Amino acid sequence: MILSYLYSGTISLEQEHPTTILDLLTASDELILLELFTHVKEYFFEKHNKWIRQHPLQILYHTIFRIENCLELQDLCLEIICENPELVFGTTAFTAIEESVLISILKRDDLQMDEIDLWDYLIQWGIAHTFNIKSSSNFNPSLLSQNDLLELSETLKNCVPYIRFNHINIKDLPSRLKPFEILLLNHKKISSITYNNNSLINNINNEITSFPLDSKIIKLKHVAHIARWIDHQEDKNNIRDYRRLPIYDFKILLRGSRDDFSASTFHKLCDNKNATVIIIKVFGTREIIGGYNPISWKGGFFGSWMKSQDSFIFSLGDGENNLRESSKLCRIKPENVNMAVFCANMRGPCFGYRDLWMPNFNNLAINCDSDCNYYNGKIIEPKNFDIEDYEVFQIIKRE
């Protein structure tokens, strides 16, 4: 193909498989055929976008990761992996991933995965790449000897610094980090902590876990997503902050399955708390929906409307799939800001006129409403639904 191009100045790519085009891209870069390289790269982007999104790891492996002129394609592949981690993590190809590619993924802020799960995958990768340790997804870490752990620590020394331990809930530390104390001691952020009786995990405190999220429904990536909406940063294409600590603390005020689902309990625990976020898991579909109220909830026998320009309702889909594609944001319509939320003793949190209502006096978990009236969209298909569980968080901006 290159000889044909050199002799004729033309080339046809229409019948070529994407991997062949990648080979040509690599070769044209090595031979400094810049005009050919630019043409092939543009053609690949335009004609094989769907294939790119299905095979990002294969493209990275196809030497694209080492070509400086392919940084745009490299970044797109890394973005696809971060939006859809299941394309790589948990697959048979994961443990074979090169360290440089893995580190590039670990560095990114837009990786939609819980940090503790990322840690577990990193341990699997390390076991697979450590001499004389067999790779297995259900490998029992307690079987590792001290020498094995030291070898594992050497294998992972370049990767561990990119795990954000301050994103890991402290309740997960003993069971999932305890077996790797020796490994963790080599990490500069952890080794400086004083601990007694040679037990690191028992004394890890807020210096490591500075963002405890007490939720049975959402994870840190959802908090980051909601925080962007609170700050009116809905431009999803330019913001990558799923793994950055949000500037807001989400303080749990109420959990239905723990505190009960009555309107009286809602007002007792959540009134006069300033800004709050309501998180709902829908019964049956397990969809995650909710609403943000930037002003305080309050009671009242007859009820009253509350004014807000910044309130919104939302859906996070099932909470697991790509948030950029599955989430939905609906803000209060400008003409309806005087009726953004409704407060009354007999009702739970209510947004707009039945845009998202939990109205039942005795049991907020049943006969809830969702329609499109005062907000600029509908967040869930059924007009009426029941709730599996719900949580209310006070939103506190960090200093």
GROMACS .gro file of C-alpha atoms in nm, residues 31-211:
model
  181
   31LEU     CA    1   0.851   0.656   0.753
   32ILE     CA    2   0.763   1.023   0.821
   33LEU     CA    3   0.505   1.027   0.542
   34LEU     CA    4   0.312   1.310   0.706
   35GLU     CA    5   0.062   1.369   0.426
   36LEU     CA    6  -0.030   0.999   0.415
   37PHE     CA    7  -0.038   0.981   0.795
   38THR     CA    8  -0.281   1.274   0.820
   39HIS     CA    9  -0.509   1.132   0.550
   40VAL     CA   10  -0.519   0.783   0.707
   41LYS     CA   11  -0.584   0.923   1.056
   42GLU     CA   12  -0.870   1.143   0.937
   43TYR     CA   13  -1.022   0.856   0.740
   44PHE     CA   14  -0.996   0.623   1.039
   45PHE     CA   15  -1.174   0.873   1.266
   46GLU     CA   16  -1.450   0.941   1.016
   47LYS     CA   17  -1.523   0.594   0.880
   48HIS     CA   18  -1.451   0.366   1.176
   49ASN     CA   19  -1.577   0.560   1.476
   50LYS     CA   20  -1.804   0.274   1.585
   51TRP     CA   21  -1.518   0.022   1.562
   52ILE     CA   22  -1.295   0.255   1.764
   53ARG     CA   23  -1.555   0.265   2.043
   54GLN     CA   24  -1.579  -0.113   2.048
   55HIS     CA   25  -1.203  -0.183   2.046
   56PRO     CA   26  -1.023   0.098   2.236
   57LEU     CA   27  -0.773  -0.132   2.407
   58GLN     CA   28  -0.684  -0.307   2.081
   59ILE     CA   29  -0.613   0.030   1.923
   60LEU     CA   30  -0.388   0.133   2.211
   61TYR     CA   31  -0.196  -0.191   2.176
   62HIS     CA   32  -0.157  -0.139   1.802
   63THR     CA   33   0.143   0.086   1.875
   64ILE     CA   34  -0.087   0.390   1.866
   65PHE     CA   35   0.005   0.442   2.231
   66ARG     CA   36   0.364   0.510   2.127
   67ILE     CA   37   0.296   0.749   1.838
   68GLU     CA   38   0.310   1.113   1.943
   69ASN     CA   39   0.111   1.223   1.640
   70CYS     CA   40  -0.176   0.998   1.757
   71LEU     CA   41  -0.237   1.168   2.090
   72GLU     CA   42  -0.589   1.261   1.981
   73LEU     CA   43  -0.674   0.899   1.902
   74GLN     CA   44  -0.500   0.782   2.218
   75ASP     CA   45  -0.701   1.024   2.430
   76LEU     CA   46  -1.026   0.915   2.265
   77CYS     CA   47  -0.951   0.548   2.340
   78LEU     CA   48  -0.867   0.626   2.703
   79GLU     CA   49  -1.187   0.833   2.731
   80ILE     CA   50  -1.392   0.543   2.592
   81ILE     CA   51  -1.236   0.304   2.845
   82CYS     CA   52  -1.301   0.547   3.131
   83GLU     CA   53  -1.665   0.589   3.028
   84ASN     CA   54  -1.710   0.212   2.984
   85PRO     CA   55  -1.465   0.040   3.221
   86GLU     CA   56  -1.631  -0.297   3.156
   87LEU     CA   57  -1.464  -0.295   2.813
   88VAL     CA   58  -1.134  -0.362   2.992
   89PHE     CA   59  -1.172  -0.428   3.364
   90GLY     CA   60  -1.293  -0.777   3.443
   91THR     CA   61  -1.215  -0.908   3.095
   92THR     CA   62  -0.956  -1.171   3.003
   93ALA     CA   63  -0.754  -0.897   2.834
   94PHE     CA   64  -0.720  -0.691   3.151
   95THR     CA   65  -0.441  -0.883   3.323
   96ALA     CA   66  -0.236  -0.867   3.000
   97ILE     CA   67  -0.257  -0.489   2.979
   98GLU     CA   68   0.077  -0.310   2.963
   99GLU     CA   69   0.185  -0.108   3.264
  100SER     CA   70   0.214   0.215   3.065
  101VAL     CA   71  -0.145   0.181   2.942
  102LEU     CA   72  -0.271   0.093   3.290
  103ILE     CA   73  -0.098   0.394   3.444
  104SER     CA   74  -0.248   0.621   3.179
  105ILE     CA   75  -0.593   0.496   3.284
  106LEU     CA   76  -0.518   0.530   3.656
  107LYS     CA   77  -0.410   0.891   3.610
  108ARG     CA   78  -0.740   1.004   3.465
  109ASP     CA   79  -1.015   1.186   3.653
  110ASP     CA   80  -1.296   1.057   3.433
  111LEU     CA   81  -1.265   0.685   3.514
  112GLN     CA   82  -1.617   0.582   3.619
  113MET     CA   83  -1.524   0.323   3.880
  114ASP     CA   84  -1.521   0.308   4.259
  115GLU     CA   85  -1.168   0.346   4.391
  116ILE     CA   86  -1.192   0.033   4.607
  117ASP     CA   87  -1.295  -0.172   4.301
  118LEU     CA   88  -1.008  -0.021   4.105
  119TRP     CA   89  -0.776  -0.130   4.387
  120ASP     CA   90  -0.905  -0.488   4.364
  121TYR     CA   91  -0.843  -0.495   3.989
  122LEU     CA   92  -0.495  -0.352   4.040
  123ILE     CA   93  -0.414  -0.636   4.279
  124GLN     CA   94  -0.536  -0.889   4.017
  125TRP     CA   95  -0.314  -0.724   3.757
  126GLY     CA   96  -0.018  -0.722   3.996
  127ILE     CA   97  -0.060  -1.093   4.077
  128ALA     CA   98  -0.067  -1.174   3.706
  129HIS     CA   99   0.252  -0.975   3.647
  130THR     CA  100   0.446  -1.093   3.954
  131PHE     CA  101   0.688  -1.381   3.911
  132ASN     CA  102   0.567  -1.718   4.051
  133ILE     CA  103   0.225  -1.588   4.157
  134LYS     CA  104  -0.063  -1.743   3.961
  135SER     CA  105  -0.327  -1.513   3.820
  136SER     CA  106  -0.681  -1.578   3.937
  137SER     CA  107  -0.984  -1.355   3.984
  138ASN     CA  108  -1.074  -1.543   4.304
  139PHE     CA  109  -0.719  -1.571   4.434
  140ASN     CA  110  -0.708  -1.568   4.815
  141PRO     CA  111  -0.466  -1.293   4.928
  142SER     CA  112  -0.419  -1.471   5.262
  143LEU     CA  113  -0.222  -1.736   5.072
  144LEU     CA  114   0.047  -1.484   4.985
  145SER     CA  115   0.365  -1.511   5.192
  146GLN     CA  116   0.557  -1.208   5.310
  147ASN     CA  117   0.806  -1.258   5.029
  148ASP     CA  118   0.519  -1.280   4.779
  149LEU     CA  119   0.383  -0.950   4.906
  150LEU     CA  120   0.723  -0.786   4.875
  151GLU     CA  121   0.744  -0.906   4.514
  152LEU     CA  122   0.391  -0.783   4.451
  153SER     CA  123   0.486  -0.448   4.602
  154GLU     CA  124   0.777  -0.421   4.360
  155THR     CA  125   0.548  -0.500   4.066
  156LEU     CA  126   0.295  -0.235   4.167
  157LYS     CA  127   0.532   0.037   4.283
  158ASN     CA  128   0.461   0.254   3.979
  159CYS     CA  129   0.083   0.204   3.994
  160VAL     CA  130  -0.008   0.234   4.363
  161PRO     CA  131   0.063   0.611   4.379
  162TYR     CA  132  -0.228   0.668   4.140
  163ILE     CA  133  -0.486   0.498   4.365
  164ARG     CA  134  -0.676   0.771   4.548
  165PHE     CA  135  -0.704   0.627   4.897
  166ASN     CA  136  -0.890   0.934   5.022
  167HIS     CA  137  -1.182   0.823   4.802
  168ILE     CA  138  -1.215   0.485   4.975
  169ASN     CA  139  -1.481   0.452   5.242
  170ILE     CA  140  -1.318   0.369   5.573
  171LYS     CA  141  -1.548   0.069   5.627
  172ASP     CA  142  -1.387  -0.099   5.324
  173LEU     CA  143  -1.033  -0.062   5.454
  174PRO     CA  144  -1.002  -0.358   5.695
  175SER     CA  145  -1.138  -0.627   5.465
  176ARG     CA  146  -0.997  -0.514   5.131
  177LEU     CA  147  -0.674  -0.336   5.218
  178LYS     CA  148  -0.567  -0.523   5.531
  179PRO     CA  149  -0.399  -0.813   5.342
  180PHE     CA  150  -0.167  -0.566   5.169
  181GLU     CA  151  -0.026  -0.365   5.458
  182ILE     CA  152   0.332  -0.434   5.351
  183LEU     CA  153   0.256  -0.305   5.005
  184LEU     CA  154   0.080   0.004   5.137
  185LEU     CA  155   0.363   0.095   5.372
  186ASN     CA  156   0.575   0.175   5.069
  187HIS     CA  157   0.326   0.436   4.959
  188LYS     CA  158   0.440   0.784   5.065
  189LYS     CA  159   0.089   0.907   5.156
  190ILE     CA  160   0.033   0.616   5.392
  191SER     CA  161   0.377   0.539   5.532
  192SER     CA  162   0.387   0.871   5.719
  193ILE     CA  163   0.090   0.775   5.938
  194THR     CA  164   0.166   0.661   6.289
  195TYR     CA  165   0.024   0.319   6.375
  196ASN     CA  166   0.037   0.091   6.678
  197ASN     CA  167   0.120  -0.278   6.705
  198ASN     CA  168   0.234  -0.282   6.342
  199SER     CA  169  -0.128  -0.254   6.234
  200LEU     CA  170  -0.163   0.009   5.967
  201ILE     CA  171  -0.530  -0.040   5.878
  202ASN     CA  172  -0.662  -0.014   6.234
  203ASN     CA  173  -0.532   0.340   6.261
  204ILE     CA  174  -0.604   0.485   5.920
  205ASN     CA  175  -0.811   0.796   5.980
  206ASN     CA  176  -0.936   1.098   5.793
  207GLU     CA  177  -0.585   1.171   5.666
  208ILE     CA  178  -0.652   0.887   5.424
  209THR     CA  179  -1.028   0.863   5.409
  210SER     CA  180  -1.121   1.230   5.383
  211PHE     CA  181  -1.440   1.168   5.188
   0.00000   0.00000   0.00000
